[in-house]
Each structure stands twice: as C-alpha cells, then as structure tokens.
Coordinates of C-alpha atoms in Angstrom, one line a residue:
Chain A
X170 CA 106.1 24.6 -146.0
X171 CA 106.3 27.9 -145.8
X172 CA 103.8 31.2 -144.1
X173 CA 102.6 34.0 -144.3
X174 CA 101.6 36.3 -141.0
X175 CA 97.8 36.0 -142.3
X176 CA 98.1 32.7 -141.6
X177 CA 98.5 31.4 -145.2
X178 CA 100.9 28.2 -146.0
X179 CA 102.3 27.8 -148.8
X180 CA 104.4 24.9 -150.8
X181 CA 106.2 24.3 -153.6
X182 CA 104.6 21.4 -155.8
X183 CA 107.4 21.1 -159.1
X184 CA 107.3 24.4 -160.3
X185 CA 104.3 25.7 -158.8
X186 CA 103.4 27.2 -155.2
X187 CA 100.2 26.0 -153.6
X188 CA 98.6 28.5 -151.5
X189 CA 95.9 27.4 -148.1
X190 CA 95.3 28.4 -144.7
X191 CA 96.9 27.2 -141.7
X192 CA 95.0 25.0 -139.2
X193 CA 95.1 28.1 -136.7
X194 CA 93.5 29.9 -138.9
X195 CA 90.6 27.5 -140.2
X196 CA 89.9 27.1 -136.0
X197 CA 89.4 30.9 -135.6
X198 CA 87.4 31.2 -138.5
X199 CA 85.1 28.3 -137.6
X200 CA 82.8 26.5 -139.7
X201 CA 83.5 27.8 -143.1
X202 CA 80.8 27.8 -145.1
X203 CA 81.4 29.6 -148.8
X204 CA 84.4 29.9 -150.7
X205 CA 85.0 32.6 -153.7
X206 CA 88.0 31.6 -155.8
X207 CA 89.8 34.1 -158.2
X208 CA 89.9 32.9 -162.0
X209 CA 92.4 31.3 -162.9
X210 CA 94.7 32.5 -165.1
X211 CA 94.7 36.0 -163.1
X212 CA 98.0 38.0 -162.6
X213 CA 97.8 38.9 -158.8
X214 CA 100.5 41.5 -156.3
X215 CA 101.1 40.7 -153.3
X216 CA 98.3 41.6 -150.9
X217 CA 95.6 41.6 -153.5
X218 CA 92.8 40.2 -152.1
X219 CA 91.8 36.9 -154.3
X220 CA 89.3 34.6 -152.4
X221 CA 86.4 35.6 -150.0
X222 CA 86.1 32.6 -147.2
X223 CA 82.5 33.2 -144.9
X224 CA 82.6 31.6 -142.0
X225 CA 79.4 30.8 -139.9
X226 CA 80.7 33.7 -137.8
X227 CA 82.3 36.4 -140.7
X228 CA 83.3 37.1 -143.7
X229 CA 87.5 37.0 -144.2
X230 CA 89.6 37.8 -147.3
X231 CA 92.8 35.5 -148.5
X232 CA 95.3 37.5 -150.3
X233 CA 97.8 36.6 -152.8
X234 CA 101.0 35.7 -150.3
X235 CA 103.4 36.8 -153.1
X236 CA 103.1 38.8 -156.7
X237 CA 102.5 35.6 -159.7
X238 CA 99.8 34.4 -161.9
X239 CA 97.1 32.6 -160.4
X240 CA 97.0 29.3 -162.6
X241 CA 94.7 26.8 -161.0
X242 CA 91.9 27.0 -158.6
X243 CA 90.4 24.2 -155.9
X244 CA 86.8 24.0 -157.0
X245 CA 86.1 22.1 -154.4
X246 CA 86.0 24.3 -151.9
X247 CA 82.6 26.0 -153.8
X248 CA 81.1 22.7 -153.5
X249 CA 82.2 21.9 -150.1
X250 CA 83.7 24.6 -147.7
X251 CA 83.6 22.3 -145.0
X252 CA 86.4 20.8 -146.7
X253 CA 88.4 24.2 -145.1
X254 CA 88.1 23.0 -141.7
X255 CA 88.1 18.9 -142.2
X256 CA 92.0 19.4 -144.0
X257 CA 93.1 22.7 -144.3
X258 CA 96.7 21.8 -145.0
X259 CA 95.7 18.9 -147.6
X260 CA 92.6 18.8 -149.5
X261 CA 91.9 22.1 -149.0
X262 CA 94.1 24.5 -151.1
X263 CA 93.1 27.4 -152.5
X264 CA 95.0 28.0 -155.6
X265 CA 97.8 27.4 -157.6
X266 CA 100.6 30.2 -158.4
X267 CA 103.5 30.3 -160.9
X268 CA 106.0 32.6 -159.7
X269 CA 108.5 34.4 -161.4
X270 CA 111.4 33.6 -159.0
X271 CA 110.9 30.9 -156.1
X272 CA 113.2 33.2 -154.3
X273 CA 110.6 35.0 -152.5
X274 CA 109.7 32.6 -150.9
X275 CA 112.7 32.0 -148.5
X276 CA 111.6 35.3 -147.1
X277 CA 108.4 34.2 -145.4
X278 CA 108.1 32.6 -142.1
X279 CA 109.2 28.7 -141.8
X280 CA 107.4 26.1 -139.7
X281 CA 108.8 27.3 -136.2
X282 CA 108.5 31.1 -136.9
X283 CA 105.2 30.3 -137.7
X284 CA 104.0 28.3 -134.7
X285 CA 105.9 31.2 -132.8
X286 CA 103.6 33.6 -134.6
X287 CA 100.8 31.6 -132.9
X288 CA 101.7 30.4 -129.8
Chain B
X120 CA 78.5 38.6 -110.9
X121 CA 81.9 40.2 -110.7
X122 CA 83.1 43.0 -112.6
X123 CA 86.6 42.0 -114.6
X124 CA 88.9 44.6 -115.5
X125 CA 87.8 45.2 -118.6
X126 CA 84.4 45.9 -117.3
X127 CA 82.8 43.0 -118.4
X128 CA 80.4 40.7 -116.1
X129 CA 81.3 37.2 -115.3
X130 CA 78.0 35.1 -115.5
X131 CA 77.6 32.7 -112.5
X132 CA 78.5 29.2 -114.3
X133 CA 81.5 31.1 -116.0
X134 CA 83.4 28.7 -114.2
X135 CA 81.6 25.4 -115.9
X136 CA 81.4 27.4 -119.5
X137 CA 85.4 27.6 -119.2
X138 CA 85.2 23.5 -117.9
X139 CA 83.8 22.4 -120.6
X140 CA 86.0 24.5 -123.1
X141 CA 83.9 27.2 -124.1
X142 CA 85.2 30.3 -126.0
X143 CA 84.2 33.5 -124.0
X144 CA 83.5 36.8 -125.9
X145 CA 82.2 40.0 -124.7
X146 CA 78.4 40.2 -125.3
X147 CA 75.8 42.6 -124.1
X148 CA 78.5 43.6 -121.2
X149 CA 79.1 39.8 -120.4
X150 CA 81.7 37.5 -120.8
X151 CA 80.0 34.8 -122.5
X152 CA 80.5 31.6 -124.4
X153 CA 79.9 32.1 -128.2
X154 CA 80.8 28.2 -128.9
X155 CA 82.2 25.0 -127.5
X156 CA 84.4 22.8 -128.9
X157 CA 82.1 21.3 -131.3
X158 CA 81.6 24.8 -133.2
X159 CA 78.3 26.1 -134.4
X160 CA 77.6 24.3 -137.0
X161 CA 77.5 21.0 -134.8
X162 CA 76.0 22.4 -131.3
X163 CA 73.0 24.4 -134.0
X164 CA 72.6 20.9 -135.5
X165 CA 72.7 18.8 -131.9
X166 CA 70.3 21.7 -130.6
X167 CA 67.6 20.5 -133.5
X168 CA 68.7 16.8 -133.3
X169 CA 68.9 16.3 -129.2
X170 CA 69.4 18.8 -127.1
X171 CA 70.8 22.0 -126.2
X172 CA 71.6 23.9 -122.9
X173 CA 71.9 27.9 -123.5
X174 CA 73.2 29.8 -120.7
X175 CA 70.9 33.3 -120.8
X176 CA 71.5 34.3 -117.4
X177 CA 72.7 37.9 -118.9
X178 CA 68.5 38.8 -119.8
X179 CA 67.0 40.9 -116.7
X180 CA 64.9 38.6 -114.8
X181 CA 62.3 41.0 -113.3
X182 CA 58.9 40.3 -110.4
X183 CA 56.6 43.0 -110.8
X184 CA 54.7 43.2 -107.6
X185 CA 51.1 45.0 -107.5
X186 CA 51.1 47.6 -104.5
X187 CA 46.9 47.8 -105.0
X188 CA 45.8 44.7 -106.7
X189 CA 46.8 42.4 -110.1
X190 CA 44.4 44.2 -112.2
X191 CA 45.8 47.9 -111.1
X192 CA 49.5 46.1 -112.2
X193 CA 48.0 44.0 -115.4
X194 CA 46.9 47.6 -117.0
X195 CA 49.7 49.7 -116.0
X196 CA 51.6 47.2 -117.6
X197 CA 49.7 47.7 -120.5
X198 CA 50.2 51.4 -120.2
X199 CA 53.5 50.5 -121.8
X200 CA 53.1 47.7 -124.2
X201 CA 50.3 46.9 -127.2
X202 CA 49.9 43.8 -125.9
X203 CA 47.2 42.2 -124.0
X204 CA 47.9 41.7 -120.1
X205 CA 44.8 41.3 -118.9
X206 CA 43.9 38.7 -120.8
X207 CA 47.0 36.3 -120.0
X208 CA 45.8 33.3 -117.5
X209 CA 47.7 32.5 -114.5
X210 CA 50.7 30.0 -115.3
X211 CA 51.2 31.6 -118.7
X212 CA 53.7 33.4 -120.7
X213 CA 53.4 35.6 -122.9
X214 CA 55.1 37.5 -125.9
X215 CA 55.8 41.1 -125.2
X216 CA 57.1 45.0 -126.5
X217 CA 57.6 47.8 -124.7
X218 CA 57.0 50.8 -127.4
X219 CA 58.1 54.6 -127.7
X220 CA 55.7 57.7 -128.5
X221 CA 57.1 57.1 -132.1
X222 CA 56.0 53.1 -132.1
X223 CA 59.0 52.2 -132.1
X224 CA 59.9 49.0 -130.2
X225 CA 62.2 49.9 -126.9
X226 CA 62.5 45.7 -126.1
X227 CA 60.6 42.8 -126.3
X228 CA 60.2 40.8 -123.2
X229 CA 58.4 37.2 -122.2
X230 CA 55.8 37.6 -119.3
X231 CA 54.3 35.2 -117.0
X232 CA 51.3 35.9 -114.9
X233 CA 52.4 33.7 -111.3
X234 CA 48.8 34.8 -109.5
X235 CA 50.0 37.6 -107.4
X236 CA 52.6 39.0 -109.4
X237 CA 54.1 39.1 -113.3
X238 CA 57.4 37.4 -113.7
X239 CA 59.3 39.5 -116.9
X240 CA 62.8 38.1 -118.4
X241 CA 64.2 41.1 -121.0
X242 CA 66.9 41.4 -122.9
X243 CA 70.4 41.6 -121.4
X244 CA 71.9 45.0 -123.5
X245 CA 68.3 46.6 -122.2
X246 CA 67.7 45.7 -118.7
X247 CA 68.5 48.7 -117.0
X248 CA 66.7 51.1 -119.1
X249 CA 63.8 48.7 -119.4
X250 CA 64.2 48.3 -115.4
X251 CA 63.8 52.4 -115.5
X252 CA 61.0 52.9 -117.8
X253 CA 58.8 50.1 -115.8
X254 CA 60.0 51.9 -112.4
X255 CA 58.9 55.3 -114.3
X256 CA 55.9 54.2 -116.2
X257 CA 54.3 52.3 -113.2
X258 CA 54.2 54.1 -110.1
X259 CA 52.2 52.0 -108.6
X260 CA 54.4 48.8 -108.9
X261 CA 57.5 47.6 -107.4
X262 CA 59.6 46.6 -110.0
X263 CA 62.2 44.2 -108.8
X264 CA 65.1 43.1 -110.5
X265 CA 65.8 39.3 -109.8
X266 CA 69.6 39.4 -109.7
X267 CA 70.3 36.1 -107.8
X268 CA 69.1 33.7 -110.5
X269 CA 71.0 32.3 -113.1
X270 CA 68.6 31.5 -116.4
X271 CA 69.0 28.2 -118.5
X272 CA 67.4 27.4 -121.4
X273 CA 66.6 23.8 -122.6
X274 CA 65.9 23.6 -126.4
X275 CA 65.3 20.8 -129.0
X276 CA 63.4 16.9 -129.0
X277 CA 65.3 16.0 -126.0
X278 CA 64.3 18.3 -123.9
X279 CA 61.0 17.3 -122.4
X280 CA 62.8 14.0 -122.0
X281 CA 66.2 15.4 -120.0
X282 CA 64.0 18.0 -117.9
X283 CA 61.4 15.8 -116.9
X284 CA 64.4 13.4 -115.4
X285 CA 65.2 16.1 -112.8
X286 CA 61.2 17.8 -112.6
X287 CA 58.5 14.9 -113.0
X288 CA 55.8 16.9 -114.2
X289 CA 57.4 19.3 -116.7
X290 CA 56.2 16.7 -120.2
X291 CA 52.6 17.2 -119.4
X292 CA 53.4 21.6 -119.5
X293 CA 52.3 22.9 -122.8
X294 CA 53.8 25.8 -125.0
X295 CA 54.2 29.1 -123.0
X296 CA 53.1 27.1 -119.8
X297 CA 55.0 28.7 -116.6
X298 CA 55.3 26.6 -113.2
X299 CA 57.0 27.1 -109.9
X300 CA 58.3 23.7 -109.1
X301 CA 60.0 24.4 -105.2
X302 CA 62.6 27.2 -105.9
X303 CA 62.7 26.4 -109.5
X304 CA 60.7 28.7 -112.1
X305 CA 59.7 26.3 -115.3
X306 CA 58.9 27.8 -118.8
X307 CA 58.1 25.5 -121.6
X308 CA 59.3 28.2 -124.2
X309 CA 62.9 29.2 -125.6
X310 CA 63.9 31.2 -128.7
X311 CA 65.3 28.5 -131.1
X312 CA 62.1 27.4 -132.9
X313 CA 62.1 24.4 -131.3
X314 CA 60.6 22.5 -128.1
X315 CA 61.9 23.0 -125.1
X316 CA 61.9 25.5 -122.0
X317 CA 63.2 28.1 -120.1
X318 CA 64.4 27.7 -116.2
X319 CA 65.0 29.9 -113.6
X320 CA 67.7 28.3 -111.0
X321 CA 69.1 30.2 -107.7
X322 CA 72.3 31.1 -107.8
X323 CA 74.0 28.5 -105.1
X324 CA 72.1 26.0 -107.1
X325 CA 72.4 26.7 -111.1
X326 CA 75.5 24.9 -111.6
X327 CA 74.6 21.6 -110.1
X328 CA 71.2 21.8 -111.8
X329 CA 73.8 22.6 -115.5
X330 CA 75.8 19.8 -114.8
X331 CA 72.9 16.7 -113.8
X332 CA 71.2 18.2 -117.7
X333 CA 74.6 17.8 -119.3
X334 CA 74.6 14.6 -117.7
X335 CA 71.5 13.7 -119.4
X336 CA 71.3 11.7 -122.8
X337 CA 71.9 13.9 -125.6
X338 CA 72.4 17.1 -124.0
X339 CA 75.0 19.3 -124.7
X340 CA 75.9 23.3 -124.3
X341 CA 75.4 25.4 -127.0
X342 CA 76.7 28.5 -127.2
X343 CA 75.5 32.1 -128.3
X344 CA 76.7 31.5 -132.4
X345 CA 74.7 28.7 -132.9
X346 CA 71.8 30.5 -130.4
X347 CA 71.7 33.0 -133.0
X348 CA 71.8 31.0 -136.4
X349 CA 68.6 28.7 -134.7
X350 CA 66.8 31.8 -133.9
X351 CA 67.2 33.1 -137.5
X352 CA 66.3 30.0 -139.1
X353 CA 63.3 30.5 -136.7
X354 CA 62.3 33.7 -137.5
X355 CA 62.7 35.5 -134.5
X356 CA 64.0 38.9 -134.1
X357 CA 67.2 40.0 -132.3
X358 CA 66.9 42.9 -130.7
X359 CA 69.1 46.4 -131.6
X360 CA 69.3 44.5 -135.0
X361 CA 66.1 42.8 -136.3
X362 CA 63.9 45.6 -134.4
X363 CA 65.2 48.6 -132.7
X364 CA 63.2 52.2 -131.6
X365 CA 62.9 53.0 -135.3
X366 CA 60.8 49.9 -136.5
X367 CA 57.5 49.9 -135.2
X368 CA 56.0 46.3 -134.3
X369 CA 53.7 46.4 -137.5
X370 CA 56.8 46.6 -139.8
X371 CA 58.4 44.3 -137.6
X372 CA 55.8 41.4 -138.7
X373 CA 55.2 41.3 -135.0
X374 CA 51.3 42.3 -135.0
X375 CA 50.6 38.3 -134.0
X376 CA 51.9 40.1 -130.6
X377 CA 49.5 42.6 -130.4
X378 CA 45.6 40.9 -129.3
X379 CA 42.9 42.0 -130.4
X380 CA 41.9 43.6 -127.4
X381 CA 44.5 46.2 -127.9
X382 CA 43.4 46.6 -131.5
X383 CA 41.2 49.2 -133.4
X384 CA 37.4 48.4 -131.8
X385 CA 39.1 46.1 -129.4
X386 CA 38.2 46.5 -125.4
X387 CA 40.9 48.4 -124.5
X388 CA 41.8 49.5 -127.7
X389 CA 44.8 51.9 -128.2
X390 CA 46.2 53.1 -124.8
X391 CA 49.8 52.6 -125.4
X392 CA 53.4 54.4 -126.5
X393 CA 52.4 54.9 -130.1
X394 CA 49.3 53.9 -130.7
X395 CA 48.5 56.5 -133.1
X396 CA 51.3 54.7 -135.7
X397 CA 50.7 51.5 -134.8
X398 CA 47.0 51.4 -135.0
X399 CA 47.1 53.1 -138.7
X400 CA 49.9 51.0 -139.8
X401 CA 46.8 47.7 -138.4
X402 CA 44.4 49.6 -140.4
X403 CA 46.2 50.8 -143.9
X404 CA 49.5 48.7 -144.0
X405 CA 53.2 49.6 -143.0
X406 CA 55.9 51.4 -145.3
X407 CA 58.0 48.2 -145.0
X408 CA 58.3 45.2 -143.3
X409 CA 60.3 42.6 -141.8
X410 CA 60.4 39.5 -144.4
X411 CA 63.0 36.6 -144.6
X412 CA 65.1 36.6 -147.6
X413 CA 66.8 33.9 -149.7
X414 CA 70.0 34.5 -151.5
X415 CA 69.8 32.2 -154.8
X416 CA 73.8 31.6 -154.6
X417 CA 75.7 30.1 -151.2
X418 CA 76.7 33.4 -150.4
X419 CA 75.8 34.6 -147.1
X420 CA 74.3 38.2 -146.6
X421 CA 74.7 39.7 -143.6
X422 CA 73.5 42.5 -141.9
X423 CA 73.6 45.8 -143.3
X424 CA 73.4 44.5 -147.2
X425 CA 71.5 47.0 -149.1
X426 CA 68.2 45.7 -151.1
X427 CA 67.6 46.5 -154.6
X428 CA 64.7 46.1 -156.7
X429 CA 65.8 44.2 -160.0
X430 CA 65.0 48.3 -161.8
X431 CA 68.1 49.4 -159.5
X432 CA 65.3 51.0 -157.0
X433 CA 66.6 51.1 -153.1
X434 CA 64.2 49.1 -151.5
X435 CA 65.5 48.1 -147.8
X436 CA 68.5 46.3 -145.6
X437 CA 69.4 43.1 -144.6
X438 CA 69.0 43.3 -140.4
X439 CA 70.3 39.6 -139.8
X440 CA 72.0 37.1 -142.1
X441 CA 74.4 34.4 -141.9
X442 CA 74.0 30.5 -142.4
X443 CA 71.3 28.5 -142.0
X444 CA 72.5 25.0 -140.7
X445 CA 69.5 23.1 -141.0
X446 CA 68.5 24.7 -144.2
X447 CA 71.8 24.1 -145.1
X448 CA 71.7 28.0 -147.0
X449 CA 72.3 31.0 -146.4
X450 CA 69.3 32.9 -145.1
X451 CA 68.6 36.5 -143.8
X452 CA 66.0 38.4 -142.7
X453 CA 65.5 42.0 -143.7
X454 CA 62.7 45.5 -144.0
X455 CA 61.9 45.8 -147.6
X456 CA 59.3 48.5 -149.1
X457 CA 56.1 47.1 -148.7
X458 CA 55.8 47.2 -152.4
X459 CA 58.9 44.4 -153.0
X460 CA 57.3 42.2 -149.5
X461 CA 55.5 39.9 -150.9
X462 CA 56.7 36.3 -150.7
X463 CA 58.6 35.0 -154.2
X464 CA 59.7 39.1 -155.0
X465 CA 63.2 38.4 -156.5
X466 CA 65.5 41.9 -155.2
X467 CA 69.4 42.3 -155.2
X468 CA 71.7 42.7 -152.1
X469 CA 75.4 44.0 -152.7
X470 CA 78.2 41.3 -151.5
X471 CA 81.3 43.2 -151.8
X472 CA 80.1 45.8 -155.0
X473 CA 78.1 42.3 -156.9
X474 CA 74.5 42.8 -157.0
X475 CA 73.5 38.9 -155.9
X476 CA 69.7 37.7 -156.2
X477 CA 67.9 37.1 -153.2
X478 CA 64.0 36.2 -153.0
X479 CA 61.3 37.2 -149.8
X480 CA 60.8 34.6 -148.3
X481 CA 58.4 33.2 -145.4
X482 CA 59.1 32.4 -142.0
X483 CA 60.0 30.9 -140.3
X484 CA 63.0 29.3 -143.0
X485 CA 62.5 26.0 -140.7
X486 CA 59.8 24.8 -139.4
X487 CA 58.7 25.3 -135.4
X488 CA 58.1 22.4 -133.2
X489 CA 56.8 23.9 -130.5
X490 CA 54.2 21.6 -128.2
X491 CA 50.6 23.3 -128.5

C-alpha cells in the first residue's frame, strides 16, 4: 500500500490503482456522513479535487493522488458513508484509477513513512 | 480555572474529561471536550436513548441580589429583557433575552426566581459583557458572578432515573422546576430537546458528583459536537450563529419568549431595549424569520449557505446545519424572507456552486420530550 500526505492509500489491484483514506484520517474526520463521487470515466491531475466527504463535524475534499482516468466509483459510500469509518482500508474505497505509468507510484510515501507522517 | 499558555481556560473536571479520553478543543475561550471516544454520532444517539452528561461549566452562572426588595430587582431586570419577570413563581426557570436599542438579541439566558434573589446561567462567549450590561443596566442590584461552581447537565430518558439515585426528590420536579437541594442547585431543563436537568455542583465537589452519574446505568459523557447536533434537531438557537445583535427575537421565532404582559396592551407593555421594533414586528410581521430547513438530498448545508427562491431571488442564509442523527438527515436551520417562510416553501442553497433543494420546515426536526 502506498500514501499520500492527505492521508490517502492507495493500491495496485491488476492494472488498476484503488484510491481510500487512511484509518487516521477517517478518525479525525469522524462520523462521515455523505460521500460525492466523481463520474466515472473522468480524466483527473493530480490534486484535482474529485470526491466531497462531510463529516458530522466538516466538510473535506479527496483529491486525485496522481494524474489518470477515474474508471470506477464505490457507490456505496452514497448509500452508506458510515461505511468510511467501519473499514476505511477495505470496503470503503473511493474510486478506481488507470494510470498511465505505475511508476509514479513508487514516489509516494510507503507504509512506515506514512505512520511517520502520523505519529 | 487556570489560564494555559495559549490563553485558554481549563474547566474544573478537565482532568476527568481527559480520563475518560475526551478530545479537547478551544471553545468560547475554554478548553473543552467536543467528543469522546464513542464520536458524535453514538454519544447524540446515547443522549436520546439513555443518558448524557454535558459538562457547561464555561456559561456564566450569575445571583442577582435585590439591594431594596424582589420586585425593585424583578423589573429592573425587565428593564433589559422583553420577557416577563414579574410573573415567574418562585422555584421556576425561565427562558430569557437581553435586547439592544435596535432589537437585536445581546444573549439569551435561563432564570430562576430562588425567593430572595434570581439565579441567571448565560452563555459562556458572553458572560462578561452580559455581567457589564446587568452591572450597568441595574444600579440597584448586585450582580454577582458565581465562579466557584462547575455546571452539569443531565439530558435524555435516563435521566430522572440516574439523578434521582443521588437526589430523592428530583422525579417528582416538573419542566423548568428549580430546587436547592443542600449545596446543590437542581434544574429540570437542558438544551437538547429532551428530559432531563441542569445542576449546579461546588467546585471541591463537581467531580465526585460527575463520576457517581457516570457510574449510573446508562449514562455516559457527551461532548459539545453531539451537544450541538441535539440542540439543532431540537430547534434551539446557538447564540452568535442562530441569533446575534442583528436578529431581533420576532425574526428569531422566539416571540413564545416574550409574555403577554410585555406585549402590545399587556401590563407592562413595552419598556425594554427595542421595543419600538419588536412590538411592530408582534403587530405587522417580521422581514424574515428563523425556519428549519430540509435539504431533499443527504447533503449537509451548513452555515452560511445562501437561500434561493426557485426564480433565482436571494432570499436568506443558512445560520446552523449539519446532521441530524436521530432524523437520520441533514437538517439546518436558517432566516428566509418572510415571503419564502412558510412551512413546505421548496428554496435552493449553494453546496460548493450546485444550487440543491431544500424545503422550510417546522421545528423542532424531532420531537421534545420534556416532562410538563
């Protein structure tokens, strides 16, 4: 698994990259309770913002961790945004991204960077 | 209370909020606990299930002592406020607002007539100017901060049951009852739509009172988040958002709070900060007015949202908004031209540059349970 410094993971499902948030960050945000996904089939840059998560305390922004095509979505997260904070790293993915290059990847943070980030 | 470094008060059971794992935020100058580990969404929905304990010891408890006499201090009091004083029994609370010359509402404050004095609680973020203008506007009172109390509140169907464990006598109180049980000052009252009451504890003696309610059956603290999301499903106004000196009570859908004594042909009619708007907004209607408001998508919209009428017409303002965990929605509250007020108008608020329906709604968005 890989992150992001706004506390996104990401991993690499076959040719894919799925795209959540980190436990950390579903625990700050709190109860989370309404999810707006991006369509799918959207070409996205790095740092675009591309799903709006409302907590019961605020309203955040997830942005695309890396330039790609948005090809799938997690619908439900619409239906049940609890799902955020009951598995984050699981059931709970946002969206699905084919990149050009996997490459990019090896320059985000790796599991202990991360908690490092955090800690 | 001890200052911190950064300025902020420490509440007295700071020490317990930290116990039991609460996450303290800076609020009205305090450091306080805005949840536990259960999160707002469980402590909102244990509050209307069990019970909650809400630490408020940051409100301005206040005696307000007559120098010549209770009626001499019952009208200066309502010198400042459109509400009746005289009127108000002893061993009762009541609902109050101090107003400006422009009607505009400086605070709104609970009061309790205790025979030879008024007991006031007000908000935390206003004490010391409310502390002033009492000091000012009443020469002939001695206004006296109480600032060796903490303040607990007790809300939801557990409550009468927990309480009256450590004070026999508190089930048989009724809604805005007040007793003085020894050193303890009892309010059946709260500001979460549900049962429950307010208590006053000394200092040396709040924390072991804290502890022997959490050790009760289904209690459990609650902290300022979900505090805020039961008084908006409840209707109630937060001060400096929900009303503030530019929003007069009548727009505020507070006129409940103003007694007919106070009213046009009333006994003491007029008299107070105002009067001259508030008594013709009574008579011919307000501009706009506080309503609650639905958003028809999960959506939350909070504060600040600008209204729309479905012709693209500015029509008001979101004050307060979030999620409603009981309703199980998103709900706000909001002024809106008194022409789009009426309950089932269907308006637009703007969520990040989407116009998003939203209908007036009444209040409160769940339903009270106080005990009459």
């Amino acid at each position: 698994m890989k992150y992001t410094k706004d506390h996104e993971w990401l991993r690499v499902e076959g040719d894919l990259v799925v795209v959540g948030i980190t436990e950390h960050a579903a625990t700050q945000l709190g109860d989370v309770v309404f999810v707006e996904l991006p369509e799918p089939d959207t070409m996205v840059a790095e740092g675009d913002e591309v799903c709006v998560i409302e907590s019961v305390k605020a309203a955040s922004d997830i942005l695309a961790p890396v330039d790609g095509e948005i090809v799938a979505v997690n619908q439900k997260l619409v239906d049940n945004p609890g799902l955020v904070n009951e598995d984050p790293t699981g059931a709970a993915w946002f969206f699905k991204m084919k990149l050009d290059d996997l490459s990019v990847l090896d320059d985000l943070m790796d599991e202990d960077e991360y908690q490092e980030l955090i800690g | 209370m001890a200052d911190l470094n950064d300025g902020l008060l420490r509440l007295g059971l700071h020490d317990l909020h930290v116990a039991l794992g609460g996450k303290m935020v800076p609020f009205a100058g305090y450091e306080m606990p805005v949840q536990y580990p259960d999160g707002v969404m469980k402590e909102h929905l244990h509050t209307r299930s069990a019970a909650g304990l809400f630490d408020v010891s940051h409100m301005g408890q206040v005696i307000l002592r007559p120098k010549a006499g209770m009626e001499a201090l019952k009208l200066a009091f309502e010198a400042l406020m459109p509400v009746d004083v005289l009127g108000l029994a002893e061993g009762r609370q009541r609902y109050g607002l101090f107003t400006n010359d422009t009607g505009g509402i400086l605070d709104d404050l609970m009061f309790t007539n205790r025979g030879d004095h008024l007991y006031v609680v007000v908000n935390a973020a206003c004490k010391a100017a409310d502390i002033a203008h009492m000091t000012a506007g009443m020469p002939g009172v001695s206004v006296e901060p109480v600032t060796d109390r903490a303040l607990l509140a007790l809300q939801g169907p557990g409550a009468q049951a927990a309480l009256e464990a450590l004070l026999p006598g508190v089930a048989a109180m009724k809604f805005m009852d007040h007793r003085v049980i020894g050193d303890v000052w009892v309010s059946r009252s709260g500001y979460t739509g549900e049962d429950g009451y307010e208590i006053s504890v000394s200092d040396p003696k709040a924390e072991d009172f804290a502890r022997k309610l959490l050790a009760q059956p289904g209690v459990a603290p609650i902290g300022l988040g979900a505090r805020d999301s039961l008084r908006l499903e409840a209707g109630l106004c937060l001060y400096g958002h929900d009303i503030d000196t530019t929003t007069s009570p009548v727009e505020a859908n507070l006129t409940w709070a103003i007694q007919k004594a106070r009213k046009a042909g009333g006994a003491r009619e007029g008299g107070f900060p105002g009067a001259a708007r508030i008594l013709k907004e009574l008579a011919e209607g307000p501009e706009r007015l506080r309503v609650g408001l639905k958003p028809e998508g999960r959506a939350p919209m909070r504060e600040g949202v600008e209204l729309f009428a479905p012709d693209g017409t500015p029509v008001g303002r979101v004050t307060s908004g979030g999620f409603g965990p009981s309703v199980n929605a998103p709900i706000a509250m909001g002024y809106v031209a008194r022409s789009h007020a009426t309950t089932g108008s269907v308006l637009e608020g703007v969520v990040r540059g989407k116009r998003l329906p939203l209908t007036v709604t009444d209040l409160p968005f769940h339903p009270t349970s106080y005990k009459r």
